[in-house]
CSV table of C-alpha atoms and ligand atoms in Angstrom, one decimal:
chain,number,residue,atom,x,y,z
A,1,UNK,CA,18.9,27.0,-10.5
A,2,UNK,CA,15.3,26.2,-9.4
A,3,UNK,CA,15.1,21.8,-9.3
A,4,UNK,CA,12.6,19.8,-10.5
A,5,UNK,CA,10.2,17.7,-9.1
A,6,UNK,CA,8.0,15.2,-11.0
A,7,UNK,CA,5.4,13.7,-9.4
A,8,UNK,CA,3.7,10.4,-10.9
A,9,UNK,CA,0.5,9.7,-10.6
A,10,UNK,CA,-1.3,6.6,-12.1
A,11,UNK,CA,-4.2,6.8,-13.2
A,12,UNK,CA,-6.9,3.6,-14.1
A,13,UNK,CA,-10.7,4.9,-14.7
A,14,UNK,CA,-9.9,7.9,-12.8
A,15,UNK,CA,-12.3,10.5,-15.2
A,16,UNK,CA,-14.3,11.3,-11.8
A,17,UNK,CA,-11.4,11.8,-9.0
A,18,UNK,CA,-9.4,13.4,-11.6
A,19,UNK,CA,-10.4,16.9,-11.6
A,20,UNK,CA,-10.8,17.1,-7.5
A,21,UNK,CA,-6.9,15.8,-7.9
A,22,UNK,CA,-5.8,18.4,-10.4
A,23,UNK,CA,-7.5,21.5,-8.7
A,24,UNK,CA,-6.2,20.2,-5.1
A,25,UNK,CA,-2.2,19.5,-6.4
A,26,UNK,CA,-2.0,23.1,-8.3
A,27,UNK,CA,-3.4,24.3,-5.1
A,28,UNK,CA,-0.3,22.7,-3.4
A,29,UNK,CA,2.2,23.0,-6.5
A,30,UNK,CA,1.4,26.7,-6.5
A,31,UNK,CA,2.5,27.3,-3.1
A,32,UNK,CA,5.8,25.8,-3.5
A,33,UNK,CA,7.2,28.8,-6.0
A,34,UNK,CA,10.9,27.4,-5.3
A,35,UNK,CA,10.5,24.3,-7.6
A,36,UNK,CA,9.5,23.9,-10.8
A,37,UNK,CA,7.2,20.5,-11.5
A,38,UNK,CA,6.8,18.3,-14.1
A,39,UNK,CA,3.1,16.3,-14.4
A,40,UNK,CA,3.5,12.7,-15.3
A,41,UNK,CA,-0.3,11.1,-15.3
A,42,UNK,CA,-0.1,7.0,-16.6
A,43,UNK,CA,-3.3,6.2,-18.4
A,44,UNK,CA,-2.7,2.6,-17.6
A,45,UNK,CA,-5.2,1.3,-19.9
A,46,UNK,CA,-8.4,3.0,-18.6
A,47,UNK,CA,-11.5,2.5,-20.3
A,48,UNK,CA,-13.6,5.5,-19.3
A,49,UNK,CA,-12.9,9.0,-20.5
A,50,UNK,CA,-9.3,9.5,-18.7
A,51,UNK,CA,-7.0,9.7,-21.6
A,52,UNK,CA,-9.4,12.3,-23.0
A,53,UNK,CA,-9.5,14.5,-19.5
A,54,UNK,CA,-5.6,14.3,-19.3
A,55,UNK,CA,-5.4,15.5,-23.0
A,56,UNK,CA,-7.1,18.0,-22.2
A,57,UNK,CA,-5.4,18.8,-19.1
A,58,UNK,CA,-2.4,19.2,-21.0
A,59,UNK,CA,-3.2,21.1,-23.9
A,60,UNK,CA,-4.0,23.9,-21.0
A,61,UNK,CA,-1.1,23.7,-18.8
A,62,UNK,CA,2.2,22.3,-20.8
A,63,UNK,CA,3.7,21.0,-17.5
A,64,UNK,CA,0.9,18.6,-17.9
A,65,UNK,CA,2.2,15.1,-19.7
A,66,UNK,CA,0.6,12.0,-19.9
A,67,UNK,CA,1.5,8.4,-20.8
A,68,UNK,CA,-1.2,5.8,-22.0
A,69,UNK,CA,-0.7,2.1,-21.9
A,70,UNK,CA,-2.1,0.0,-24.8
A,71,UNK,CA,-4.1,-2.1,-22.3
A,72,UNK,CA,-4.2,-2.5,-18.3
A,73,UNK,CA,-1.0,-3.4,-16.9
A,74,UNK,CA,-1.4,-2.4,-13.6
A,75,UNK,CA,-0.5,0.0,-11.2
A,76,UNK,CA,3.3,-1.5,-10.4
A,77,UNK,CA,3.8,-1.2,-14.7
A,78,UNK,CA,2.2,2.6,-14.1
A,79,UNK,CA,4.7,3.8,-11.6
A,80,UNK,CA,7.6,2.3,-13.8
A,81,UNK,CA,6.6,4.3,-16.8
A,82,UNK,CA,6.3,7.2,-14.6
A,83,UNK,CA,9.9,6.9,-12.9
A,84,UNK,CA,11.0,6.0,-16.5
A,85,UNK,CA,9.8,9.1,-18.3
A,86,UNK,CA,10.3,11.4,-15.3
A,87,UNK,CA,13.3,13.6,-15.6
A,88,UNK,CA,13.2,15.6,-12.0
A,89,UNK,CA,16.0,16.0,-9.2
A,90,UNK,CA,13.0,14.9,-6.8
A,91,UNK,CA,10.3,12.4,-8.3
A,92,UNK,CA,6.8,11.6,-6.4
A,93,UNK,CA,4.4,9.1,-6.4
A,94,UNK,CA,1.0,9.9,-5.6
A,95,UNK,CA,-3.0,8.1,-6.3
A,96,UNK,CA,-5.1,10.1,-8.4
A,97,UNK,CA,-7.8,9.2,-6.0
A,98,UNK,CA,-6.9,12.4,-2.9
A,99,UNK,CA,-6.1,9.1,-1.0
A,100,UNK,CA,-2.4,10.4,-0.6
A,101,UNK,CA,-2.7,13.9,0.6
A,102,UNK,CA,-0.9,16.9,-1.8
A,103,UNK,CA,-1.1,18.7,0.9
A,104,UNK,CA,2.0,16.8,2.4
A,105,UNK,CA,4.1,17.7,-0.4
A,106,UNK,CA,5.7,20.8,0.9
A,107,UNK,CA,7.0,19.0,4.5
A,108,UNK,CA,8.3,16.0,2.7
A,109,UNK,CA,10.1,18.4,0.0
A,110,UNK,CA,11.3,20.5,3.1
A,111,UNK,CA,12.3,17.0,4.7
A,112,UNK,CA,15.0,16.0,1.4
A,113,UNK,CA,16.4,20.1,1.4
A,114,UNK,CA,16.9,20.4,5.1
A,115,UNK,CA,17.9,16.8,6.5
A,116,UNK,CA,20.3,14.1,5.6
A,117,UNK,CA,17.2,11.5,3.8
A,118,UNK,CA,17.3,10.2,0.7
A,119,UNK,CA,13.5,9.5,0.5
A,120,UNK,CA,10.4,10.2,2.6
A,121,UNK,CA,7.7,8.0,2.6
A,122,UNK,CA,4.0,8.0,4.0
A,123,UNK,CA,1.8,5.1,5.9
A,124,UNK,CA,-1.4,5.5,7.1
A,125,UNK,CA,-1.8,5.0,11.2
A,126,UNK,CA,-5.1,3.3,10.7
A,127,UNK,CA,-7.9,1.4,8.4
A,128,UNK,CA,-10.9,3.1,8.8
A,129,UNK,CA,-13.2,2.8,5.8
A,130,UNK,CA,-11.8,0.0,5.0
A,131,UNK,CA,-13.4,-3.1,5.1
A,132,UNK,CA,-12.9,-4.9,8.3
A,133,UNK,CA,-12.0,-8.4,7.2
A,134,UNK,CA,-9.7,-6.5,4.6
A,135,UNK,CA,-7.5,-4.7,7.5
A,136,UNK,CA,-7.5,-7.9,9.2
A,137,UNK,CA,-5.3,-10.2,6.5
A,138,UNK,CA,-3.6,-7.0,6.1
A,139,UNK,CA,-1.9,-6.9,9.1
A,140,UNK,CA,-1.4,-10.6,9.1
A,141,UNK,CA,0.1,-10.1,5.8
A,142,UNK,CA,2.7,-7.5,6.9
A,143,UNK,CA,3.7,-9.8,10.3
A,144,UNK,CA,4.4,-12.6,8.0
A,145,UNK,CA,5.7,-10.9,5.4
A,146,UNK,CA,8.2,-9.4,7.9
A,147,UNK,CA,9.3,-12.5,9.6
A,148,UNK,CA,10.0,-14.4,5.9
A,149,UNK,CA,11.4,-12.0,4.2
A,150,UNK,CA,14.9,-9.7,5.1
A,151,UNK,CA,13.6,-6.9,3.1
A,152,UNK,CA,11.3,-5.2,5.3
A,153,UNK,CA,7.9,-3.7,4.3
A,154,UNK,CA,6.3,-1.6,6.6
A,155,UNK,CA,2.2,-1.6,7.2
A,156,UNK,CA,0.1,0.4,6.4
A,157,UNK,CA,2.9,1.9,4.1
A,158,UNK,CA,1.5,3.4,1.0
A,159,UNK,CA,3.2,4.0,-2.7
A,160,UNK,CA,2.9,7.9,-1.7
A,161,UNK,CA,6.6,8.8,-1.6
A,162,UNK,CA,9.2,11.4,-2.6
A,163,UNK,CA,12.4,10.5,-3.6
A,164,UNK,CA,15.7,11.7,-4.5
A,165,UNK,CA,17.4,11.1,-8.0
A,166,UNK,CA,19.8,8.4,-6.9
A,167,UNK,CA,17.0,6.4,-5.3
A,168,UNK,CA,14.9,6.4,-8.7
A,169,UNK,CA,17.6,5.7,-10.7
A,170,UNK,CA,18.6,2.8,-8.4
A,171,UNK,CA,14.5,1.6,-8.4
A,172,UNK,CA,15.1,1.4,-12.2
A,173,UNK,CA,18.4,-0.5,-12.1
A,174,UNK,CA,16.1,-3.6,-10.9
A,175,UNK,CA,14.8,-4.9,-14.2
A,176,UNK,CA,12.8,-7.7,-12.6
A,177,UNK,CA,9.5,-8.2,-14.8
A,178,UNK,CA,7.8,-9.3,-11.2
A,179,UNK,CA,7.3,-5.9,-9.6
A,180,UNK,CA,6.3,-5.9,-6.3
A,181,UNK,CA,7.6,-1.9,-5.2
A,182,UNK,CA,6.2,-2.4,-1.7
A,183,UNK,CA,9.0,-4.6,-1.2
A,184,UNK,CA,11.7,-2.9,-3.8
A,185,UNK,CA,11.9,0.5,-2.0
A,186,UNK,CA,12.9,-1.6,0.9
A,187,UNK,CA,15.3,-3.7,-1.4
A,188,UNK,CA,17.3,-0.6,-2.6
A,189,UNK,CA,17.8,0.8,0.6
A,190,UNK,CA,18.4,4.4,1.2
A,191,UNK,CA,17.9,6.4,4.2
A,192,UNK,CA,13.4,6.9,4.4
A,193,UNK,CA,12.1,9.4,6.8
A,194,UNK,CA,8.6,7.8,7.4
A,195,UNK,CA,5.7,10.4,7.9
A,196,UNK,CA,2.2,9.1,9.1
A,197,UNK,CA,-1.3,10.3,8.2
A,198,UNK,CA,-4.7,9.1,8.9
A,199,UNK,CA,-6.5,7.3,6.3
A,200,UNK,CA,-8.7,9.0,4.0
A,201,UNK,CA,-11.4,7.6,1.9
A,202,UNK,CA,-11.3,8.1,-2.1
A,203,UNK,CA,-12.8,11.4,-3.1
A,204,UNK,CA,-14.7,9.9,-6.1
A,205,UNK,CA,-14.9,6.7,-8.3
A,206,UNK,CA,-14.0,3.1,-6.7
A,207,UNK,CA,-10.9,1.1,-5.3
A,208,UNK,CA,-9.6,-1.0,-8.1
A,209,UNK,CA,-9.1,-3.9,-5.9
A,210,UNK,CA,-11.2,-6.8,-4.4
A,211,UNK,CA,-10.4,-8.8,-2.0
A,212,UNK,CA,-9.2,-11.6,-4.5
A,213,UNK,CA,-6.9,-9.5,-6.2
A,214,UNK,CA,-5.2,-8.0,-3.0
A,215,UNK,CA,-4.8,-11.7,-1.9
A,216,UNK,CA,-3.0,-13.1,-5.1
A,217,UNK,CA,-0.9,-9.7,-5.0
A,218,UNK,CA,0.1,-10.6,-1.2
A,219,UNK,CA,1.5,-14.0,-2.5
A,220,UNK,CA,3.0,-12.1,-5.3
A,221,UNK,CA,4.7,-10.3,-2.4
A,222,UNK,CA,5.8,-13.5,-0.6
A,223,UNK,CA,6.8,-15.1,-3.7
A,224,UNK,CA,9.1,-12.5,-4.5
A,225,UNK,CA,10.8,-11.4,-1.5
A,226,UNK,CA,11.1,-14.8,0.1
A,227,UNK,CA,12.2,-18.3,-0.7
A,228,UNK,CA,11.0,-20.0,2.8
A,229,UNK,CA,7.7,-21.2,1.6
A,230,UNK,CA,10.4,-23.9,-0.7
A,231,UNK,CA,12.4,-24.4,3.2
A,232,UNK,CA,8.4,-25.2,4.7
A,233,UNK,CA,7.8,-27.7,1.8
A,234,UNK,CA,11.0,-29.6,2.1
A,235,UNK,CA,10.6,-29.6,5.6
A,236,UNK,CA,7.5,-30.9,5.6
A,237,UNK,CA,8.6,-33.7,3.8
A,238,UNK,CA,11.2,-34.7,6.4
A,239,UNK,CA,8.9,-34.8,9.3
A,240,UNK,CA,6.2,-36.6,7.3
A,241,UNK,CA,9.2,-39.4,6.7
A,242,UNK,CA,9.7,-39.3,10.1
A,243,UNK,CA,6.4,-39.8,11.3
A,244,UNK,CA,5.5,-43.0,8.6
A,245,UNK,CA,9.3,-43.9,9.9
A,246,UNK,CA,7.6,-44.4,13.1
A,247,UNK,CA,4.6,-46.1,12.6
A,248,UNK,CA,6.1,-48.5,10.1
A,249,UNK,CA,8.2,-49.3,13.6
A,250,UNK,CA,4.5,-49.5,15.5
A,251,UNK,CA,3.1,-51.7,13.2
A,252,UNK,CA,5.7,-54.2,12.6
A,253,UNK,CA,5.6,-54.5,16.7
A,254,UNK,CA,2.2,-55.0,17.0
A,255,UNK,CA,1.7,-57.7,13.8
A,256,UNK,CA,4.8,-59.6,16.1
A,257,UNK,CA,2.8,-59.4,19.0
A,258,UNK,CA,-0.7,-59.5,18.0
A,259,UNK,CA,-0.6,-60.8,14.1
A,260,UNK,CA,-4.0,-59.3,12.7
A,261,UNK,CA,-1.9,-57.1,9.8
A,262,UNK,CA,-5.1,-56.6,7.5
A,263,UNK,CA,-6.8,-54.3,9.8
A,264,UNK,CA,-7.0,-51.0,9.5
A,265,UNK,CA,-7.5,-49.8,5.7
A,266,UNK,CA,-9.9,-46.4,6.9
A,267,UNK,CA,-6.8,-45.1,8.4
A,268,UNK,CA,-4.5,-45.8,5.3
A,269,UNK,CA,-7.0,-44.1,3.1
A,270,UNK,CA,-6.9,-41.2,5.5
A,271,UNK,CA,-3.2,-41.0,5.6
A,272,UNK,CA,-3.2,-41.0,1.9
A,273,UNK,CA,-5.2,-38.3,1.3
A,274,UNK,CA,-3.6,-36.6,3.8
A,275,UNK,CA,0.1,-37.4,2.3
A,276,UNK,CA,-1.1,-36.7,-0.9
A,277,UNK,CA,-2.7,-33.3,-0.5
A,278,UNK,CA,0.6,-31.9,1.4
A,279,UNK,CA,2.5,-33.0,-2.2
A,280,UNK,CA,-0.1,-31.4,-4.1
A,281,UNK,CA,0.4,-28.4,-1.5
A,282,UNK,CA,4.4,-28.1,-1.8
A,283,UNK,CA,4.3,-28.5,-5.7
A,284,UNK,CA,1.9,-26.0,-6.0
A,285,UNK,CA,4.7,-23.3,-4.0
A,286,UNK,CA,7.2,-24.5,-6.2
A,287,UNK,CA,5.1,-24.1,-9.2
A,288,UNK,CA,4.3,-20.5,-7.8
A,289,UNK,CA,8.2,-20.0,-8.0
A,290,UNK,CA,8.6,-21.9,-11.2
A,291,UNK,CA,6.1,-19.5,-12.9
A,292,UNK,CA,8.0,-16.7,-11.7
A,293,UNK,CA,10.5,-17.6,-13.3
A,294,UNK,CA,9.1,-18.6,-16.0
A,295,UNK,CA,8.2,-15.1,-16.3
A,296,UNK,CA,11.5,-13.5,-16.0
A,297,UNK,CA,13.0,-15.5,-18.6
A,298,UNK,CA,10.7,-14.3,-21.6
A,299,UNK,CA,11.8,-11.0,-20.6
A,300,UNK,CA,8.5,-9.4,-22.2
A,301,UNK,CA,8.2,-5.5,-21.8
A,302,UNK,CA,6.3,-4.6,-18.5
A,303,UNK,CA,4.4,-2.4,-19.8
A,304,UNK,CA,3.7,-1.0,-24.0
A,305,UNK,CA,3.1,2.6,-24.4
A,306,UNK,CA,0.5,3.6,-26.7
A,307,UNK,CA,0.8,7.5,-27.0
A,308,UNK,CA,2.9,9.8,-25.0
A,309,UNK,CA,3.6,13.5,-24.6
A,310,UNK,CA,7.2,12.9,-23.5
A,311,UNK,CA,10.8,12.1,-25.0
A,312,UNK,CA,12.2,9.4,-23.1
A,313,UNK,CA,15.5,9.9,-21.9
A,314,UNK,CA,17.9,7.7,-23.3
A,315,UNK,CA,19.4,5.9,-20.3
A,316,UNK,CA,16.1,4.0,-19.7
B,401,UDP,N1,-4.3,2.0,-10.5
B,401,UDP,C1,-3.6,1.8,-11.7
B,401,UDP,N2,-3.8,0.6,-12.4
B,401,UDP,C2,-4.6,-0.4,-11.8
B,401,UDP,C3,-5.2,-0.2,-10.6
B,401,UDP,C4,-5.0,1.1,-10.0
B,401,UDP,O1,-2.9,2.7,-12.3
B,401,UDP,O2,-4.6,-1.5,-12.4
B,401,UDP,C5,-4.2,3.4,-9.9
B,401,UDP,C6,-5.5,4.1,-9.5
B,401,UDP,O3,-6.0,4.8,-10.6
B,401,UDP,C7,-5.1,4.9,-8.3
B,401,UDP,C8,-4.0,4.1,-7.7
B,401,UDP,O4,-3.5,3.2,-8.6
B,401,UDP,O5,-4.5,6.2,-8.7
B,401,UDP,C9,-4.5,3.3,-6.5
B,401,UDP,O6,-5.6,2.5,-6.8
B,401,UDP,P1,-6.9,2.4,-5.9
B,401,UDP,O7,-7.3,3.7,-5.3
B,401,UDP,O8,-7.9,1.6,-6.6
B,401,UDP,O9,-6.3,1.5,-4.7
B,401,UDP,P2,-6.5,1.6,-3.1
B,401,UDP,O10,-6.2,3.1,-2.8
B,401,UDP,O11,-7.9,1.2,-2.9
B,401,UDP,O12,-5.5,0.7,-2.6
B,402,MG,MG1,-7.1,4.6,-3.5
């Protein structure tokens, strides 16, 4: 029996890339006569005409389904609905924008049949057209990230990736409301056959992310995969005792040798602004980690579906 592969693609304000997309990955798709494929396009709240281009899509071509969200959730809440709703053998995860290339679909495909992987994933071997600065705190972000965390995440790695049945299913048995799946395909494991590509700029439309929004999402990252940024604080803390340790010893010495214990109030206001802003600094990481948590607990639904084309499965 012919498997199936679905592949996922989320989709925010994506009316212009979206037809490039759909002519380019029937072009690919229609090669590959040995699987049968299942469509999952996420409407993740877009505000253009998306929903309406996938509706149509789909009335065409009944492999064609698509989910909408009742507002923007986010691409993390996208690819969950997708691996949710998805019922292949194989599932794949792939921008709307051409940024991930179809065209890779048959070797990674050819990769799961023929060798002993469990999931093949894709990162790009450079930045170019991306903003300099951007590429910059990227790689910083990734060497840090790397070092603090156990889990590792790999640069330039994008959410382009094919994966078996077990590795979905195990994806979804993490019910964490803080997604970061960067860092959870490296949490579950699994054997990953990396394949590079060079980067390739969006075929239409514009990136959904500014440089403010990729920099709270890196300490979104941090937050979730490590806890060191708490050992830092609390280290602080002990070396700053350690330091007003000494100079309470200093100063007793020198008011027994020299008296004069008045002098010297610019410094004191110094060191308390100084003290004061590293407390300000370590309660704000543990308030990053409180919040977290803070999140977990309500437990509220990652994403809400508004309308859908496709009957759940039950499991999920
Ligand atoms: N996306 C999404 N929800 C969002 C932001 C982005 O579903 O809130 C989708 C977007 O439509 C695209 C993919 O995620 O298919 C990657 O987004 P984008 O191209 O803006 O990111 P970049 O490639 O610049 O990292
Ligand atoms: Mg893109």
């Amino acid at each position: 029996m012919k498997k199936i592969l679905s592949i996922i693609v989320p989709c925010f304000n994506e009316e212009e890339a979206l037809p490039y997309f759909y002519d380019e990955i029937k072009k690919v798709t229609n090669k590959m006569k040995y699987v049968n494929f299942e469509y999952i396009f996420v409407d993740d709240g877009s505000s253009d005409n998306t929903l309406n281009v996938l509706k149509e899509y789909s009335k065409k071509d009944k492999k064609i389904k698509y989910i909408t969200f009742s507002r923007n959730f986010g691409k993390e809440a996208a690819m969950l609905a997708g691996l949710e709703y998805s019922k292949g053998d194989f599932v794949a995860i792939m921008d709307a924008d051409l940024q991930d290339p179809p065209s890779l679909l048959p070797r990674m495909y050819d990769i799961l049949i023929n060798e002993e992987y469990d999931s093949v994933a894709t990162r790009r071997v450079n930045r170019i057209g991306e903003p300099p600065i951007r590429s910059f705190f990227a790689r910083k972000f990734y060497k840090l990230i790397n070092k603090i965390s156990k889990v590792e995440m790999v640069d330039g790695a994008r959410d382009y990736r094919l994966m078996k049945r077990v590795v979905v299913d195990s994806i979804l048995s993490v019910k964490e409301y803080n997604r970061y799946s960067k860092g959870l395909f490296g949490f579950v494991g699994f054997k990953t056959k990396w394949i590079e590509f060079e980067n390739i700029k969006r075929v239409a439309g514009a990136t959904k992310w500014s440089f403010w929004k990729l920099l709270i999402y890196a300490i979104e990252g941090i937050t979730a995969y490590s806890t060191l940024p708490l050992a830092i604080s609390a280290v602080i803390g002990v070396l700053l005792c350690f330091i007003s340790f000494l100079a309470i010893i200093y100063i007793i010495i020198k008011t027994l040798i020299f008296g004069d214990p008045a002098l010297g109030w610019p410094s004191l206001a110094c060191i308390i602004l100084f003290v004061s802003g590293i407390q300000l600094f370590c309660i704000g990481i543990l308030g990053q980690y409180l919040a977290k948590t803070y999140l977990e607990t309500k437990n509220r639904p990652i994403y809400i579906c508004k309308e859908t084309n496709i009957k759940k499965l039950k499991k999920y």
